[in-house]
Amino acid sequence: MVFPISHLLFFFSLMLGILISISSTSWFGIWIGLELNMMSFIPLITIKMNFYFSESALKYFLIQALGSTLFVTSSCMFLSFPQMSATLLLTSLILKLGSAPFHFWFPQVMMGLTWPQAIILMTFQKIPLMTIISYLSIFPYLMQIISFSAISSAMIGALGGLNTMQLRKIMAFSSINHMSWMLISISISDMFWILYFFFYSIISSTIMILFNLFQTFTLSQLIKFNQTNIIHVLLIPLNLLSLGGLPPFAGFIPKWMLIQLLIDNKLFIPLIFLLSSSLITLYFYLRITIFFFLLMNPFMIISSKYNPPLYFYLTLFVFFNFTFIFLPLLFLLI
């Protein structure tokens, strides 16, 4: 279900709130942008009078209101108690971001959303919060809190998606896991977390667009879907492997670069947790992938009908992910 034209104004105000937050020169301006962003996203959640939409909107509003309260309180204390204020400010941002150890609300809100709403929550809503956290990285004593949140997000995001059949919950814990890579990259380079976020947004949005096209919300629905089409059989599992960071897909490129940066900066302990969590996430991505290849029927694939518009759009969605398969060839040409 896409958004109606009447909700286009809320989407524009949501983007305006993001721009105000990342371009403001004062804490008050940042707070105004975050509040505008929150109040624009809630009408996009309650697109219909539905129990699940209302529950998700209420949970999202309460958590964001609590985070905003901590944000305003810490901003007022900044001149008198700078260290305590900065710590409280970072805590409020981690809470609003949905990173561990304040991750409990994120999968529950995701369970009541449609796929277009989930795309906004997992991509656009993280931009101003990650930007403000990067502003706070100038304080050395906050780096320990950011590293702790990154390690916690890595393990919780990996272990949380193991025993679930809900695709939205799997994507939610996957987002928490990827937040760990972005948080740890803030301590190294501001430009690098932007690069990682770009790759993460493209790949996760591609997967959720495919889920929205096929209208699948559980693992059983995905397995029972049309297995007679080679495009359907291959696109979703290969994109999931790309999201998990399996080489040589596009999702491996930013992880490869971050691993090199962590080794150069001698951050071996966070690296061990990040790599261990990536192996666990690859396990439940492979659990989904193996069903597609086991249930594939070659005879039915050959005799399936050709659908040019669907082939064109799906090929366009996944072109970014598969482009990097040919990246090693560039090193041979140089």
XYZ file of C-alpha atoms in Angstrom:
334
model
C 0.000 0.000 0.000
C 1.518 3.319 -1.106
C 0.697 6.691 0.417
C -2.284 8.635 -0.968
C -1.758 12.038 -2.557
C -3.373 13.743 0.453
C -0.456 12.545 2.615
C 2.162 14.046 0.293
C 2.252 17.221 2.424
C 3.273 15.192 5.486
C 6.098 13.580 3.525
C 7.405 16.996 2.457
C 7.245 18.302 6.036
C 9.058 15.135 7.177
C 11.895 15.899 4.758
C 11.837 19.548 5.859
C 12.273 18.450 9.480
C 15.319 16.387 8.486
C 16.864 19.358 6.665
C 16.212 21.696 9.621
C 17.810 19.264 12.076
C 20.998 18.610 10.111
C 21.524 22.271 9.119
C 20.633 24.005 12.383
C 23.328 25.818 14.402
C 21.523 25.603 17.767
C 20.031 22.866 19.940
C 16.655 24.609 19.746
C 16.669 24.436 15.955
C 17.655 20.762 16.053
C 14.796 20.054 18.471
C 12.313 21.901 16.215
C 13.415 19.817 13.242
C 13.119 16.540 15.187
C 9.625 17.441 16.420
C 8.477 18.402 12.919
C 9.889 15.128 11.631
C 8.085 13.113 14.317
C 4.722 14.862 13.911
C 4.919 14.370 10.128
C 5.639 10.640 10.362
C 2.741 9.822 12.717
C 0.029 10.740 10.118
C 1.906 8.577 7.603
C 1.607 5.655 10.050
C -2.114 6.170 10.734
C -2.931 6.070 7.039
C -6.025 3.970 7.826
C -8.170 3.435 10.924
C -6.525 0.196 11.912
C -5.658 -1.287 15.309
C -2.098 -2.159 14.270
C -1.430 1.272 12.760
C -2.811 3.041 15.838
C -0.759 0.890 18.206
C 2.452 1.503 16.270
C 1.753 5.237 16.075
C 1.105 5.431 19.829
C 4.277 3.492 20.698
C 6.340 5.598 18.307
C 4.912 8.838 19.722
C 5.527 7.869 23.369
C 9.144 6.828 22.754
C 9.926 9.894 20.658
C 8.242 12.162 23.226
C 10.365 10.610 25.993
C 13.497 11.084 23.884
C 12.544 14.706 23.161
C 12.016 15.350 26.885
C 15.510 14.058 27.665
C 16.861 16.069 24.720
C 15.378 19.368 25.944
C 16.405 18.696 29.554
C 20.011 17.935 28.611
C 20.179 20.979 26.308
C 19.112 23.278 29.133
C 21.818 21.800 31.408
C 24.605 22.071 28.836
C 26.224 25.269 30.183
C 26.067 24.268 33.856
C 26.880 20.540 33.653
C 28.502 19.919 30.244
C 29.636 16.322 30.801
C 26.388 15.058 32.336
C 24.364 17.003 29.778
C 26.275 15.557 26.826
C 25.855 12.025 28.197
C 22.105 12.541 28.683
C 21.857 14.076 25.225
C 23.527 11.060 23.631
C 21.225 8.729 25.598
C 18.157 10.526 24.261
C 19.437 10.228 20.678
C 20.164 6.505 21.074
C 16.640 6.038 22.463
C 15.053 7.890 19.530
C 17.282 5.997 17.091
C 16.255 2.560 18.386
C 19.799 1.378 19.008
C 20.672 -0.998 21.844
C 20.227 -1.001 24.798
C 17.119 1.113 24.036
C 16.018 -1.019 21.087
C 12.915 -2.605 22.639
C 10.397 -0.362 20.862
C 11.784 -0.651 17.323
C 10.671 -4.241 16.414
C 7.258 -3.665 18.013
C 6.629 -0.525 15.973
C 7.862 -2.259 12.814
C 5.350 -5.093 13.288
C 2.426 -2.712 12.786
C 3.721 -0.941 9.669
C 3.376 -1.562 5.975
C 6.517 -1.875 3.866
C 6.525 1.750 2.573
C 6.224 3.002 6.158
C 8.992 0.626 7.232
C 11.279 2.047 4.531
C 10.825 5.552 5.962
C 11.394 4.369 9.546
C 14.547 2.409 8.656
C 16.135 5.029 6.395
C 14.916 8.648 6.489
C 14.173 8.732 10.228
C 17.768 7.780 11.050
C 19.412 10.613 9.106
C 19.015 13.520 11.601
C 19.740 11.348 14.651
C 22.936 9.879 13.204
C 24.045 13.357 12.132
C 23.594 14.769 15.651
C 25.455 11.802 17.150
C 28.328 12.565 14.785
C 28.324 16.139 16.144
C 28.740 14.740 19.672
C 31.700 12.569 18.656
C 34.017 15.515 19.403
C 33.712 14.612 23.118
C 36.190 11.780 23.872
C 34.271 10.459 26.897
C 31.184 9.866 24.736
C 33.090 7.515 22.449
C 32.895 4.781 25.092
C 29.088 5.062 25.232
C 28.855 4.981 21.434
C 31.130 1.912 21.301
C 29.068 0.165 23.999
C 25.856 0.892 22.096
C 27.455 -0.370 18.872
C 28.594 -3.663 20.439
C 25.202 -4.174 22.118
C 23.361 -3.450 18.867
C 25.567 -5.912 17.000
C 24.796 -8.815 19.321
C 21.114 -8.007 19.977
C 20.424 -7.393 16.282
C 22.034 -10.724 15.398
C 20.461 -12.873 18.125
C 17.028 -11.245 17.927
C 16.342 -12.350 14.371
C 17.136 -16.043 14.858
C 13.810 -17.485 16.031
C 11.279 -15.339 14.206
C 9.087 -16.016 11.181
C 8.000 -12.384 10.694
C 9.822 -10.620 7.872
C 9.245 -7.182 9.391
C 10.808 -8.280 12.678
C 13.749 -9.804 10.779
C 14.279 -6.506 8.958
C 13.980 -4.600 12.267
C 16.700 -6.646 13.969
C 18.765 -6.420 10.788
C 18.492 -2.630 11.018
C 19.628 -2.738 14.664
C 22.605 -4.841 13.630
C 23.579 -2.442 10.845
C 23.276 0.454 13.291
C 26.265 -1.026 15.128
C 28.467 -0.674 12.020
C 27.339 2.921 11.508
C 27.828 3.881 15.156
C 31.341 2.454 15.301
C 32.212 4.197 12.019
C 31.273 7.577 13.559
C 34.265 7.275 15.879
C 36.571 6.894 12.862
C 35.233 9.061 10.058
C 32.171 11.239 9.524
C 32.185 10.609 5.793
C 32.387 6.854 6.178
C 29.156 6.423 8.135
C 27.410 8.422 5.397
C 28.816 6.004 2.812
C 27.741 2.983 4.870
C 24.284 4.498 5.408
C 23.920 5.039 1.659
C 24.677 1.388 0.891
C 22.444 0.188 3.739
C 19.516 2.367 2.621
C 19.690 1.241 -1.015
C 19.920 -2.479 -0.236
C 17.309 -2.588 2.540
C 14.900 -0.419 0.527
C 15.302 -2.749 -2.453
C 14.385 -5.785 -0.338
C 11.362 -4.076 1.220
C 10.160 -2.871 -2.197
C 10.274 -6.490 -3.370
C 8.353 -7.594 -0.265
C 5.795 -4.860 -0.943
C 5.415 -5.908 -4.585
C 4.750 -9.502 -3.540
C 2.769 -8.478 -0.402
C 4.562 -10.959 1.858
C 4.912 -10.395 5.610
C 5.883 -13.807 6.978
C 8.459 -16.396 6.051
C 5.769 -18.948 5.198
C 4.115 -16.529 2.752
C 7.466 -15.889 1.126
C 8.184 -19.592 0.730
C 4.731 -20.285 -0.724
C 5.112 -17.491 -3.246
C 5.473 -18.045 -6.993
C 8.447 -20.395 -7.287
C 7.928 -20.867 -11.043
C 9.619 -17.599 -11.995
C 13.403 -17.426 -12.059
C 13.331 -13.705 -11.246
C 11.234 -14.290 -8.116
C 13.410 -17.188 -7.044
C 16.747 -15.407 -7.352
C 16.176 -11.730 -6.557
C 15.052 -11.912 -2.937
C 17.687 -14.399 -1.682
C 20.544 -12.678 -3.504
C 19.485 -9.294 -2.130
C 19.287 -10.755 1.381
C 22.814 -12.089 1.012
C 23.897 -8.633 -0.111
C 22.282 -7.126 2.993
C 24.163 -9.636 5.123
C 27.473 -8.506 3.636
C 28.371 -11.638 1.703
C 31.072 -10.994 -0.928
C 31.048 -10.035 -3.745
C 27.685 -8.254 -3.422
C 27.323 -4.527 -2.791
C 26.702 -4.956 0.948
C 30.202 -6.345 1.410
C 31.949 -3.200 0.136
C 31.297 -0.840 3.122
C 31.924 -3.646 5.626
C 35.203 -4.457 3.914
C 36.282 -0.814 4.161
C 35.218 -0.530 7.807
C 37.081 -3.723 8.751
C 40.242 -2.213 7.271
C 39.711 1.044 9.175
C 39.109 -0.790 12.463
C 42.317 -2.778 12.008
C 44.287 0.386 11.187
C 42.940 2.075 14.349
C 43.598 -1.069 16.452
C 39.939 -1.415 17.488
C 40.095 -5.202 17.640
C 37.473 -5.831 20.363
C 34.607 -4.036 18.527
C 35.741 -5.744 15.317
C 35.390 -9.212 16.891
C 31.815 -8.468 18.002
C 30.859 -6.960 14.646
C 32.221 -9.898 12.647
C 30.610 -12.447 14.995
C 27.239 -10.737 14.669
C 27.579 -10.669 10.864
C 28.020 -14.441 10.821
C 24.852 -14.879 12.876
C 22.839 -12.561 10.633
C 24.082 -14.441 7.577
C 22.729 -17.612 9.186
C 19.116 -16.457 9.288
C 19.456 -14.876 5.835
C 20.687 -18.241 4.522
C 17.769 -19.950 6.257
C 15.448 -17.911 4.031
C 17.639 -18.336 0.957
C 17.936 -22.114 1.081
C 14.161 -22.589 0.785
C 14.122 -20.715 -2.513
C 16.786 -22.917 -4.068
C 15.351 -26.167 -2.679
C 11.840 -25.437 -3.945
C 12.986 -24.273 -7.370
C 11.614 -26.400 -10.223
C 13.717 -26.035 -13.413
C 10.991 -27.363 -15.732
C 8.421 -24.886 -14.463
C 10.936 -22.031 -14.642
C 11.578 -22.668 -18.339
C 7.882 -22.815 -19.116
C 6.943 -19.741 -17.058
C 5.335 -16.760 -18.763
C 7.429 -13.745 -19.610
C 6.326 -10.475 -18.014
C 8.375 -7.591 -19.488
C 7.198 -4.742 -17.169
C 7.830 -6.794 -14.035
C 11.216 -7.920 -15.323
C 12.192 -4.329 -16.063
C 11.265 -2.916 -12.645
C 12.779 -5.775 -10.658
C 15.983 -5.598 -12.699
C 16.133 -1.855 -12.001
C 15.699 -2.427 -8.252
C 18.565 -4.884 -7.936
C 21.021 -3.410 -10.458
C 22.881 -1.572 -7.679
C 23.381 -4.745 -5.643
C 24.705 -6.845 -8.496
C 26.957 -4.164 -10.003
C 29.665 -4.846 -7.429
C 29.945 -8.492 -8.442
C 32.175 -7.219 -11.254
C 34.299 -5.043 -8.938
C 37.238 -7.536 -8.808
C 37.548 -7.222 -12.582
C 38.563 -3.583 -12.122
C 41.639 -4.645 -10.162
C 42.638 -6.965 -13.008
C 42.326 -4.165 -15.544
C 44.429 -1.709 -13.532
